[in-house]
Coordinates of C-alpha atoms in Angstrom, one line a residue:
Chain A
X802 CA 100.1 79.6 -14.9
X803 CA 100.4 81.5 -11.6
X804 CA 98.4 80.3 -8.6
X805 CA 96.5 82.3 -6.0
X806 CA 98.0 81.8 -2.5
X807 CA 96.1 80.5 0.5
X808 CA 95.9 82.7 3.5
X809 CA 94.8 79.9 5.8
X810 CA 97.2 79.6 8.7
X811 CA 97.3 77.8 12.1
X812 CA 95.9 79.4 15.2
X813 CA 99.3 79.5 16.9
X814 CA 100.9 81.2 13.9
X815 CA 98.1 83.8 13.9
X816 CA 98.6 84.5 17.6
X817 CA 102.3 84.9 17.0
X818 CA 101.6 87.9 14.8
X819 CA 100.3 89.8 17.8
X820 CA 103.2 91.0 20.0
X821 CA 103.1 92.4 23.5
X822 CA 102.0 96.0 23.4
X823 CA 99.9 95.6 20.2
X824 CA 96.7 97.4 19.6
X825 CA 94.1 94.7 18.9
X826 CA 90.6 95.2 17.6
X827 CA 88.0 92.6 18.7
X828 CA 84.9 92.0 16.7
X829 CA 81.5 90.5 17.5
X830 CA 78.9 91.9 19.8
X831 CA 78.5 91.4 23.6
X832 CA 78.0 87.6 23.9
X833 CA 77.9 86.8 20.2
X834 CA 80.7 86.0 17.6
X835 CA 83.6 86.7 19.9
X836 CA 86.9 85.4 18.5
X837 CA 87.6 83.2 21.6
X838 CA 89.9 80.6 20.1
X839 CA 92.4 83.4 19.1
X840 CA 91.9 85.3 22.3
X841 CA 92.4 82.1 24.3
X842 CA 95.7 81.5 22.6
X843 CA 96.7 85.1 23.6
X844 CA 95.6 84.3 27.1
X845 CA 97.5 81.0 27.2
X846 CA 100.6 83.0 26.2
X847 CA 99.7 85.8 28.6
X848 CA 100.2 88.6 26.1
X849 CA 101.0 91.8 27.9
X850 CA 100.5 95.5 27.5
X851 CA 97.7 95.3 25.0
X852 CA 95.5 98.1 23.9
X853 CA 92.1 96.6 23.2
X854 CA 89.7 98.4 20.8
X855 CA 86.5 96.4 20.8
X856 CA 82.9 96.4 19.8
X857 CA 80.5 96.1 22.8
X858 CA 82.3 93.4 24.8
X859 CA 81.3 90.3 26.6
X860 CA 83.4 88.5 29.3
X861 CA 86.4 87.9 27.1
X862 CA 87.7 91.4 27.7
X863 CA 87.0 90.9 31.4
X864 CA 89.1 87.7 31.3
X865 CA 92.0 89.5 29.6
X866 CA 91.8 92.2 32.3
X867 CA 91.8 89.6 35.0
X868 CA 95.0 88.0 33.5
X869 CA 96.7 91.4 33.4
X870 CA 97.0 91.6 29.7
X871 CA 95.3 94.9 29.1
X872 CA 96.9 98.4 29.4
X873 CA 94.3 100.4 27.7
X874 CA 90.7 99.7 26.8
X875 CA 88.5 101.4 24.2
X876 CA 85.0 99.7 24.1
X877 CA 81.4 100.9 24.6
X878 CA 80.5 98.1 27.0
X879 CA 81.8 95.2 29.0
X880 CA 79.2 92.8 30.4
X881 CA 76.9 89.9 29.5
X882 CA 73.5 91.5 29.7
X883 CA 71.2 89.7 32.2
X884 CA 73.9 87.0 33.0
X885 CA 76.1 89.8 34.4
X886 CA 75.4 93.5 33.8
X887 CA 79.1 94.3 34.3
X888 CA 82.4 92.4 34.1
X889 CA 83.7 91.8 37.6
X890 CA 87.3 92.7 36.9
X891 CA 86.4 95.5 34.4
X892 CA 84.2 97.0 37.1
X893 CA 86.7 96.7 40.0
X894 CA 90.0 97.4 38.2
X895 CA 89.1 100.2 35.7
X896 CA 91.6 103.1 36.0
X897 CA 93.6 101.0 38.5
X898 CA 95.3 98.3 36.4
X899 CA 94.3 99.6 33.0
X900 CA 93.3 102.9 31.4
X901 CA 89.9 103.5 29.8
X902 CA 89.3 105.8 26.9
X903 CA 85.6 106.2 27.1
X904 CA 83.5 105.7 24.0
X905 CA 80.0 104.8 23.0
X906 CA 79.2 102.8 19.9
X907 CA 78.7 105.8 17.7
X908 CA 81.9 107.4 18.9
X909 CA 83.8 104.2 18.3
X910 CA 82.4 104.0 14.8
X911 CA 83.4 107.6 14.2
X912 CA 87.0 107.0 15.4
X913 CA 87.3 103.9 13.1
X914 CA 85.8 105.8 10.1
X915 CA 88.3 108.7 10.7
X916 CA 91.1 106.2 10.5
X917 CA 90.2 104.6 7.2
X918 CA 89.0 107.8 5.6
X919 CA 92.4 109.3 6.3
X920 CA 90.9 112.4 7.9
X921 CA 92.4 114.1 11.0
X922 CA 89.1 114.0 12.8
X923 CA 85.3 113.7 12.4
X924 CA 82.5 115.3 14.4
X925 CA 80.5 113.0 16.7
X926 CA 77.2 114.4 18.0
X927 CA 76.9 111.6 20.6
X928 CA 79.7 113.0 22.7
X929 CA 78.3 116.5 22.9
X930 CA 77.2 117.4 26.4
X931 CA 78.4 114.0 27.8
X932 CA 81.5 113.2 29.9
X933 CA 83.1 111.4 27.0
X934 CA 85.4 114.3 26.0
X935 CA 86.7 114.5 29.6
X936 CA 87.3 110.8 29.7
X937 CA 88.9 110.3 26.3
X938 CA 91.9 112.3 25.0
X939 CA 90.9 111.4 21.4
X940 CA 87.9 113.6 21.7
X941 CA 88.1 117.5 21.6
X942 CA 85.7 120.4 21.3
X943 CA 85.8 122.4 18.1
X944 CA 84.0 125.6 17.1
X945 CA 81.6 124.9 14.2
X946 CA 83.0 126.7 11.2
X947 CA 79.4 127.0 9.9
X948 CA 78.3 129.0 12.9
X949 CA 76.4 126.3 14.9
X950 CA 77.1 125.4 18.5
X951 CA 80.6 123.9 19.2
X952 CA 80.9 120.2 18.3
X953 CA 83.0 117.3 19.6
X954 CA 85.4 115.8 17.1
X955 CA 87.1 112.3 17.3
X956 CA 90.6 111.5 16.2
X957 CA 91.3 108.3 14.3
X958 CA 91.9 105.1 16.2
X959 CA 94.5 102.9 14.5
X960 CA 94.5 99.1 15.1
X961 CA 97.5 96.9 14.6
X962 CA 95.7 93.6 14.3
X963 CA 91.9 93.0 14.1
X964 CA 90.6 89.6 15.4
X965 CA 87.2 88.6 14.1
X966 CA 84.9 85.5 14.2
X967 CA 82.7 84.6 11.3
X968 CA 80.8 81.7 9.9
X969 CA 82.9 80.8 6.9
X970 CA 85.7 81.7 4.5
X971 CA 87.5 80.3 1.5
X972 CA 91.3 79.8 1.4
X973 CA 91.8 83.2 -0.2
X974 CA 90.2 85.1 2.7
X975 CA 86.7 85.8 1.4
X976 CA 84.6 85.9 4.6
X977 CA 80.9 85.4 5.0
X978 CA 79.2 86.1 8.3
X979 CA 75.9 84.8 7.1
X980 CA 74.3 87.1 9.7
X981 CA 75.0 90.4 11.3
X982 CA 78.5 91.8 10.8
X983 CA 78.2 94.1 13.8
X984 CA 81.2 96.5 13.7
X985 CA 83.5 93.9 12.2
X986 CA 83.7 95.5 8.8
X987 CA 84.9 98.8 10.3
X988 CA 87.4 97.2 12.7
X989 CA 88.8 95.3 9.7
X990 CA 89.0 98.4 7.6
X991 CA 90.7 100.4 10.4
X992 CA 93.3 97.6 11.0
X993 CA 96.8 97.1 9.5
X994 CA 96.3 93.4 9.7
X995 CA 93.1 91.3 9.9
X996 CA 92.8 87.7 11.2
X997 CA 89.4 86.0 10.9
X998 CA 88.6 82.7 12.6
X999 CA 85.8 80.7 11.0
X1000 CA 83.5 77.8 11.9
X1001 CA 84.0 76.3 8.5
X1002 CA 86.4 76.6 5.5
X1003 CA 84.5 76.4 2.2
X1004 CA 85.5 76.3 -1.4
X1005 CA 85.8 79.5 -3.6
X1006 CA 83.0 78.0 -5.7
X1007 CA 80.7 78.1 -2.7
X1008 CA 81.6 81.7 -1.9
X1009 CA 81.0 82.5 -5.6
X1010 CA 77.6 80.8 -5.5
X1011 CA 76.5 83.6 -3.1
X1012 CA 78.8 86.6 -3.5
X1013 CA 76.3 89.0 -2.0
X1014 CA 76.9 87.1 1.3
X1015 CA 80.5 88.0 1.4
X1016 CA 81.0 90.5 4.2
X1017 CA 84.7 90.9 4.1
X1018 CA 86.2 90.5 0.7
X1019 CA 89.7 89.0 0.6
X1020 CA 91.2 92.5 0.2
X1021 CA 90.3 93.2 3.9
X1022 CA 91.6 89.8 5.2
X1023 CA 95.2 88.8 5.8
X1024 CA 94.8 85.5 7.5
X1025 CA 92.1 82.9 8.0
X1026 CA 92.1 80.4 10.9
X1027 CA 89.9 77.4 11.0
X1028 CA 88.3 77.2 14.5
X1029 CA 85.1 75.2 14.8
X1030 CA 83.3 76.1 18.0
X1031 CA 85.9 78.9 18.2
X1032 CA 83.5 81.5 19.6
X1033 CA 82.6 79.3 22.6
X1034 CA 81.5 80.3 25.3
X1035 CA 80.0 83.2 23.3
X1036 CA 77.4 82.4 20.7
X1037 CA 78.1 81.9 17.0
X1038 CA 75.6 83.0 14.3
X1039 CA 74.1 80.0 12.5
X1040 CA 76.0 77.5 14.8
X1041 CA 75.4 77.6 18.5
X1042 CA 74.1 79.7 21.3
X1043 CA 76.1 81.1 24.2
X1044 CA 77.1 78.8 27.0
X1045 CA 75.6 80.5 29.9
X1046 CA 76.8 77.9 32.4
X1047 CA 80.4 78.4 31.5
X1048 CA 80.0 82.1 31.7
X1049 CA 78.5 81.8 35.2
X1050 CA 81.4 79.5 36.2
X1051 CA 83.8 82.3 35.2
X1052 CA 81.8 84.9 37.0
X1053 CA 81.6 82.8 40.2
X1054 CA 85.4 82.2 40.1
X1055 CA 86.1 85.9 39.4
X1056 CA 83.9 87.1 42.2
X1057 CA 85.6 84.7 44.7
X1058 CA 89.0 86.0 43.5
X1059 CA 87.9 89.6 44.2
X1060 CA 86.8 88.5 47.7
X1061 CA 90.2 87.0 48.4
X1062 CA 89.7 83.3 47.4
X1063 CA 92.0 82.9 44.5
X1064 CA 91.7 79.1 44.0
X1065 CA 88.5 78.9 41.9
X1066 CA 89.8 81.3 39.3
X1067 CA 93.2 79.6 39.2
X1068 CA 91.3 76.4 38.6
X1069 CA 89.3 78.0 35.8
X1070 CA 92.5 79.2 34.0
X1071 CA 94.1 75.8 34.5
X1072 CA 91.1 74.0 33.1
X1073 CA 90.1 76.2 30.2
X1074 CA 93.2 78.2 29.3
X1075 CA 96.5 76.7 30.4
X1076 CA 96.1 72.9 30.4
X1077 CA 94.5 72.6 26.9
X1078 CA 97.5 73.1 24.6
X1079 CA 95.4 73.6 21.5
X1080 CA 91.9 74.7 20.5
X1081 CA 90.9 71.0 20.1
X1082 CA 92.2 70.3 23.6
X1083 CA 90.0 73.1 24.8
X1084 CA 86.9 71.7 23.1
X1085 CA 87.7 68.3 24.6
X1086 CA 88.0 69.9 28.1
X1087 CA 84.6 71.5 27.6
X1088 CA 83.2 68.2 26.3
X1089 CA 81.3 67.2 23.2
X1090 CA 78.0 66.7 25.1
X1091 CA 78.1 70.2 26.3
X1092 CA 79.1 71.7 22.9
X1093 CA 76.6 69.7 20.9
X1094 CA 73.9 70.7 23.4
X1095 CA 74.3 74.4 22.4
X1096 CA 72.2 74.2 19.3
X1097 CA 70.2 77.2 18.3
X1098 CA 66.8 75.7 18.9
X1099 CA 66.4 74.9 22.6
Chain B
X803 CA 47.4 87.4 39.8
X804 CA 47.6 91.2 40.5
X805 CA 49.5 93.3 37.9
X806 CA 53.1 93.9 38.9
X807 CA 54.9 97.2 38.7
X808 CA 57.1 95.9 36.0
X809 CA 54.1 94.8 34.0
X810 CA 52.6 98.3 34.4
X811 CA 55.9 99.8 33.2
X812 CA 55.8 97.5 30.1
X813 CA 52.2 98.5 29.4
X814 CA 53.0 102.2 29.7
X815 CA 56.0 101.8 27.3
X816 CA 53.8 99.8 24.9
X817 CA 51.3 102.7 24.7
X818 CA 54.1 105.1 23.7
X819 CA 54.7 103.1 20.5
X820 CA 52.8 104.2 17.4
X821 CA 52.0 101.8 14.6
X822 CA 54.8 102.1 12.0
X823 CA 57.5 103.4 14.4
X824 CA 61.1 102.4 13.8
X825 CA 62.4 101.1 17.1
X826 CA 65.7 99.7 18.2
X827 CA 65.6 97.3 21.2
X828 CA 68.8 97.7 23.4
X829 CA 70.9 95.3 25.3
X830 CA 69.9 94.2 28.9
X831 CA 66.6 96.1 29.0
X832 CA 64.0 93.3 29.4
X833 CA 61.1 95.5 30.6
X834 CA 61.4 97.9 27.6
X835 CA 61.8 94.9 25.3
X836 CA 58.6 93.5 26.7
X837 CA 56.8 96.9 26.2
X838 CA 57.9 97.1 22.6
X839 CA 56.9 93.5 21.9
X840 CA 53.5 94.1 23.5
X841 CA 52.9 97.1 21.3
X842 CA 53.9 95.1 18.2
X843 CA 51.6 92.2 19.1
X844 CA 48.6 94.5 19.8
X845 CA 48.3 97.9 18.2
X846 CA 51.6 98.3 16.3
X847 CA 51.9 95.4 13.9
X848 CA 53.6 97.7 11.4
X849 CA 56.4 98.8 13.8
X850 CA 59.9 98.1 12.5
X851 CA 61.7 96.3 15.3
X852 CA 65.4 96.2 15.1
X853 CA 66.9 93.6 17.5
X854 CA 70.7 93.0 17.5
X855 CA 70.9 94.6 14.0
X856 CA 68.2 92.3 12.6
X857 CA 65.0 93.8 11.3
X858 CA 62.5 91.2 12.6
X859 CA 59.0 90.1 11.8
X860 CA 57.6 89.0 15.1
X861 CA 53.9 89.7 14.5
X862 CA 52.9 86.1 14.3
X863 CA 55.0 84.6 17.0
X864 CA 53.4 82.4 19.6
X865 CA 55.8 83.5 22.3
X866 CA 59.1 85.3 22.6
X867 CA 62.1 83.2 23.6
X868 CA 64.1 85.3 25.9
X869 CA 63.6 88.9 27.1
X870 CA 66.9 89.0 28.9
X871 CA 69.5 88.3 26.2
X872 CA 69.1 90.5 23.2
X873 CA 72.6 89.8 21.9
X874 CA 71.4 86.3 21.0
X875 CA 71.6 84.9 17.5
X876 CA 68.4 83.0 18.0
X877 CA 66.5 86.2 17.0
X878 CA 68.0 85.6 13.5
X879 CA 65.2 83.2 12.7
X880 CA 62.8 86.2 12.7
X881 CA 65.1 88.4 10.6
X882 CA 63.9 89.8 7.3
X883 CA 66.9 92.1 6.9
X884 CA 70.3 92.5 8.5
X885 CA 72.1 95.8 9.0
X886 CA 75.7 96.4 10.0
X887 CA 76.1 98.5 13.2
X888 CA 77.6 101.2 10.9
X889 CA 74.3 101.3 8.9
X890 CA 72.4 101.4 12.2
X891 CA 74.4 104.3 13.4
X892 CA 73.8 106.1 10.1
X893 CA 70.0 105.5 10.5
X894 CA 69.6 106.8 14.0
X895 CA 68.1 110.1 12.9
X896 CA 65.2 108.0 11.3
X897 CA 64.6 106.1 14.5
X898 CA 61.4 107.0 16.3
X899 CA 61.9 105.4 19.8
X900 CA 64.7 104.1 21.9
X901 CA 65.2 103.3 25.6
X902 CA 68.1 104.3 27.8
X903 CA 69.0 102.7 31.2
X904 CA 71.2 104.4 33.8
X905 CA 73.0 103.7 37.0
X906 CA 72.3 107.4 37.7
X907 CA 69.5 109.6 36.3
X908 CA 69.4 113.2 37.2
X909 CA 66.7 115.9 37.5
X910 CA 67.0 116.9 33.9
X911 CA 67.1 113.4 32.5
X912 CA 70.8 113.1 31.9
X913 CA 72.0 109.5 32.5
X914 CA 75.1 107.7 33.6
X915 CA 76.3 104.2 32.7
X916 CA 80.0 105.1 33.1
X917 CA 80.6 105.0 36.9
X918 CA 80.0 106.4 40.4
X919 CA 82.6 108.5 42.1
X920 CA 84.6 111.6 41.4
X921 CA 88.0 110.3 40.1
X922 CA 87.6 108.3 36.9
X923 CA 90.7 106.3 37.7
X924 CA 89.4 105.4 41.2
X925 CA 85.7 104.9 40.9
X926 CA 83.5 103.6 43.7
X927 CA 81.6 101.7 41.1
X928 CA 82.5 101.2 37.5
X929 CA 79.5 100.8 35.2
X930 CA 79.2 98.7 32.1
X931 CA 79.8 101.6 29.7
X932 CA 77.7 103.8 27.5
X933 CA 76.9 101.0 24.9
X934 CA 75.1 102.8 22.1
X935 CA 73.3 105.3 24.3
X936 CA 75.3 108.5 23.8
X937 CA 74.8 108.7 20.1
X938 CA 71.4 107.2 19.9
X939 CA 69.9 109.6 22.5
X940 CA 71.6 112.6 20.8
X941 CA 69.8 111.7 17.6
X942 CA 66.7 109.6 18.1
X943 CA 63.3 111.4 17.7
X944 CA 62.2 110.6 21.2
X945 CA 63.4 108.3 24.0
X946 CA 62.4 106.9 27.3
X947 CA 64.6 106.4 30.4
X948 CA 64.1 103.3 32.3
X949 CA 65.3 102.0 35.7
X950 CA 64.4 99.1 38.0
X951 CA 65.6 101.0 41.0
X952 CA 63.6 104.1 42.2
X953 CA 65.9 105.2 44.9
X954 CA 68.0 108.3 45.9
X955 CA 71.0 106.2 44.7
X956 CA 69.8 106.1 41.1
X957 CA 67.7 109.3 40.9
X958 CA 70.3 111.9 41.8
X959 CA 70.6 115.7 41.8
X960 CA 73.5 115.5 39.4
X961 CA 75.1 112.5 37.6
X962 CA 78.8 111.8 38.5
X963 CA 79.4 111.2 34.8
X964 CA 77.1 111.6 31.8
X965 CA 76.8 109.0 29.2
X966 CA 73.7 110.7 27.6
X967 CA 72.4 114.2 27.6
X968 CA 68.7 114.7 28.3
X969 CA 67.8 118.3 29.1
X970 CA 71.3 119.2 30.2
X971 CA 70.9 121.9 32.9
X972 CA 67.2 122.5 32.1
X973 CA 65.1 124.7 29.9
X974 CA 63.0 123.8 26.8
X975 CA 65.8 125.0 24.5
X976 CA 68.6 123.0 26.3
X977 CA 69.1 120.6 23.4
X978 CA 68.9 123.3 20.7
X979 CA 71.6 125.2 22.5
X980 CA 73.8 122.1 22.3
X981 CA 72.9 121.5 18.7
X982 CA 71.4 118.0 19.4
X983 CA 68.9 117.0 16.7
X984 CA 67.0 114.4 18.7
X985 CA 63.8 115.1 20.6
X986 CA 65.2 114.2 24.0
X987 CA 63.8 112.2 26.9
X988 CA 60.0 112.1 27.2
X989 CA 59.4 110.0 30.3
X990 CA 61.3 108.3 33.1
X991 CA 59.8 104.9 33.9
X992 CA 60.5 103.4 37.3
X993 CA 58.8 100.6 39.4
X994 CA 57.2 103.4 41.5
X995 CA 56.3 106.1 39.0
X996 CA 56.0 107.4 35.5
X997 CA 57.8 110.8 35.4
X998 CA 57.8 113.4 32.7
X999 CA 59.6 116.8 32.3
X1000 CA 57.9 120.2 33.0
X1001 CA 57.4 122.1 29.8
X1002 CA 59.5 125.2 30.4
X1003 CA 62.1 124.1 33.0
X1004 CA 62.4 120.5 31.8
X1005 CA 62.8 119.5 35.5
X1006 CA 61.5 116.0 36.2
X1007 CA 57.8 115.9 37.3
X1008 CA 55.6 113.2 38.7
X1009 CA 53.0 112.0 36.2
X1010 CA 51.6 108.7 37.4
X1011 CA 52.0 106.8 40.7
X1012 CA 52.3 103.1 40.1
X1013 CA 50.5 101.1 42.8
X1014 CA 51.3 100.2 45.5
X1015 CA 53.7 103.2 45.7
X1016 CA 52.4 106.5 47.1
X1017 CA 53.4 110.1 46.4
X1018 CA 55.2 110.3 49.8
X1019 CA 57.2 107.2 49.0
X1020 CA 58.2 108.5 45.6
X1021 CA 59.3 111.8 47.0
X1022 CA 61.3 110.1 49.8
X1023 CA 63.0 107.9 47.3
X1024 CA 64.0 110.5 44.8
X1025 CA 67.4 112.2 45.4
X1026 CA 66.2 115.7 44.2
X1027 CA 63.1 117.8 44.5
X1028 CA 60.5 116.4 42.0
X1029 CA 57.9 118.7 40.5
X1030 CA 54.6 117.5 42.0
X1031 CA 51.6 118.7 40.1
X1032 CA 48.4 119.8 42.0
X1033 CA 46.4 116.9 40.6
X1034 CA 47.9 113.6 39.8
X1035 CA 46.0 111.5 37.3
X1036 CA 46.0 107.7 37.4
X1037 CA 47.5 105.7 34.7
X1038 CA 44.8 103.8 32.8
X1039 CA 45.1 100.2 34.0
X1040 CA 46.1 97.5 31.6
X1041 CA 43.3 96.2 29.4
X1042 CA 42.4 92.5 29.5
X1043 CA 43.9 92.1 26.0
X1044 CA 47.2 93.9 27.0
X1045 CA 47.6 91.7 30.1
X1046 CA 46.7 88.5 28.1
X1047 CA 49.2 89.2 25.4
X1048 CA 51.9 90.3 27.8
X1049 CA 51.6 87.2 30.0
X1050 CA 51.0 84.5 27.3
X1051 CA 53.1 85.7 24.4
X1052 CA 55.6 88.4 25.4
X1053 CA 56.6 87.1 28.9
X1054 CA 55.3 83.5 29.2
X1055 CA 58.2 82.8 31.6
X1056 CA 57.0 85.4 34.0
X1057 CA 60.1 87.5 34.2
X1058 CA 58.0 90.6 34.9
X1059 CA 56.1 88.7 37.5
X1060 CA 59.2 87.9 39.4
X1061 CA 59.2 84.3 38.3
X1062 CA 62.2 83.8 36.0

């Protein structure tokens, strides 16, 4: 009898599928469900020339900008809400070290839909009358063939590799968020390859016991990586809240860097990115006390 | 303790919410979040509150955890339904109320979260980005603009960039001309004033002065010529009940009282 193949791979192997210059799609939402373990591996290897297509972003995109990894950015937001309304490097270096193709969430959703629907463009009302068409070559004005006012249309955005964090998956790549999916389903559908890191690997029986919880069926998933606490320092639905302290540590170091004192940020990279050779080494560097203290009920 | 400007802002926003409204609470807008929760815990128990793509039941909560961090999975414990962002985008035309922030807000209620400067590749200040505002404000039935900074820096003649369109270059038919289905901005809420838009020109107009501010102070701190009506009414002060719920259940940590 033939056997179904597992799609579970090591983190390092997953990262190796993302070359310099790739277009990557990042899932999650602001400070929740960011695929940090995979992104940290890319940071460790200093991937270059990336085009980043991302759901509203937290500080992970800012870190990638700080490390000089990003050439082009397509995301509706970079910041950490009240912890930091903007990302320090995103705010200082936009247009200087990387290009921005301006979108809001509705525009991003439209670009992704156009991609997987196989249409040359779709109208997006949110861009009408805003600066988005001037600030994004993928947006153009078009006369309404039905006689209404002109509309803005969005061209498809193609993603080479989508990187997503979710609660659990089985060995065949059936993924369950067990919570909000944010834009992850669209990013996955618009991508040529999809890698999902999960807090927990579960049996196919467990997935089948709650098939309505499956948010990304295995058709949409090429690889699964086991990464417990893999969203840290962002929050992970059902598992832990965000690590505000570590985010503030990064923000302090980043601000010092931009004021001319490079040492704190170099120390931050050394401690959290370069010295830990593996994801487990990273978790050890953060410390179990700290990680276990991030329960959802505080 | 005297009522703070931020508490007045929250109370005003609360009074804009009708029972049964579908409302989405946006990221990094603690004062509007407080306003919506205050409405929900007082006169709008049937409002449908969408927070971080969770539809939540917050009517019986003792107190709200954190007004500052909406993108926080702790709100999941109040969820009675979860929607994808795609489903949320699809449902914006149903949405009754939303709030928009802005690093610049102009005379006609256009807002900017993109950046300050003339050259997009060499901005004086790069903002956080449009988040969901462009599409939501194009389509939502009505919305409110909110800022914590009533100054000529924020309230400008013309935005350097626009992340949302309010009343474009003015006129009651401005949005119809652009083909935008949503009802447009209704009020601008600042720590000094509640402002609305004149019926025919849609130019921003002073509605209420929030104490301790004065008309002179508001005019001096607005970067364009505000419409000042002949008679300015006073905003009805918070009721005892509004203040009690706001301070004990919505904002027990005192964020709006400058404590957190």
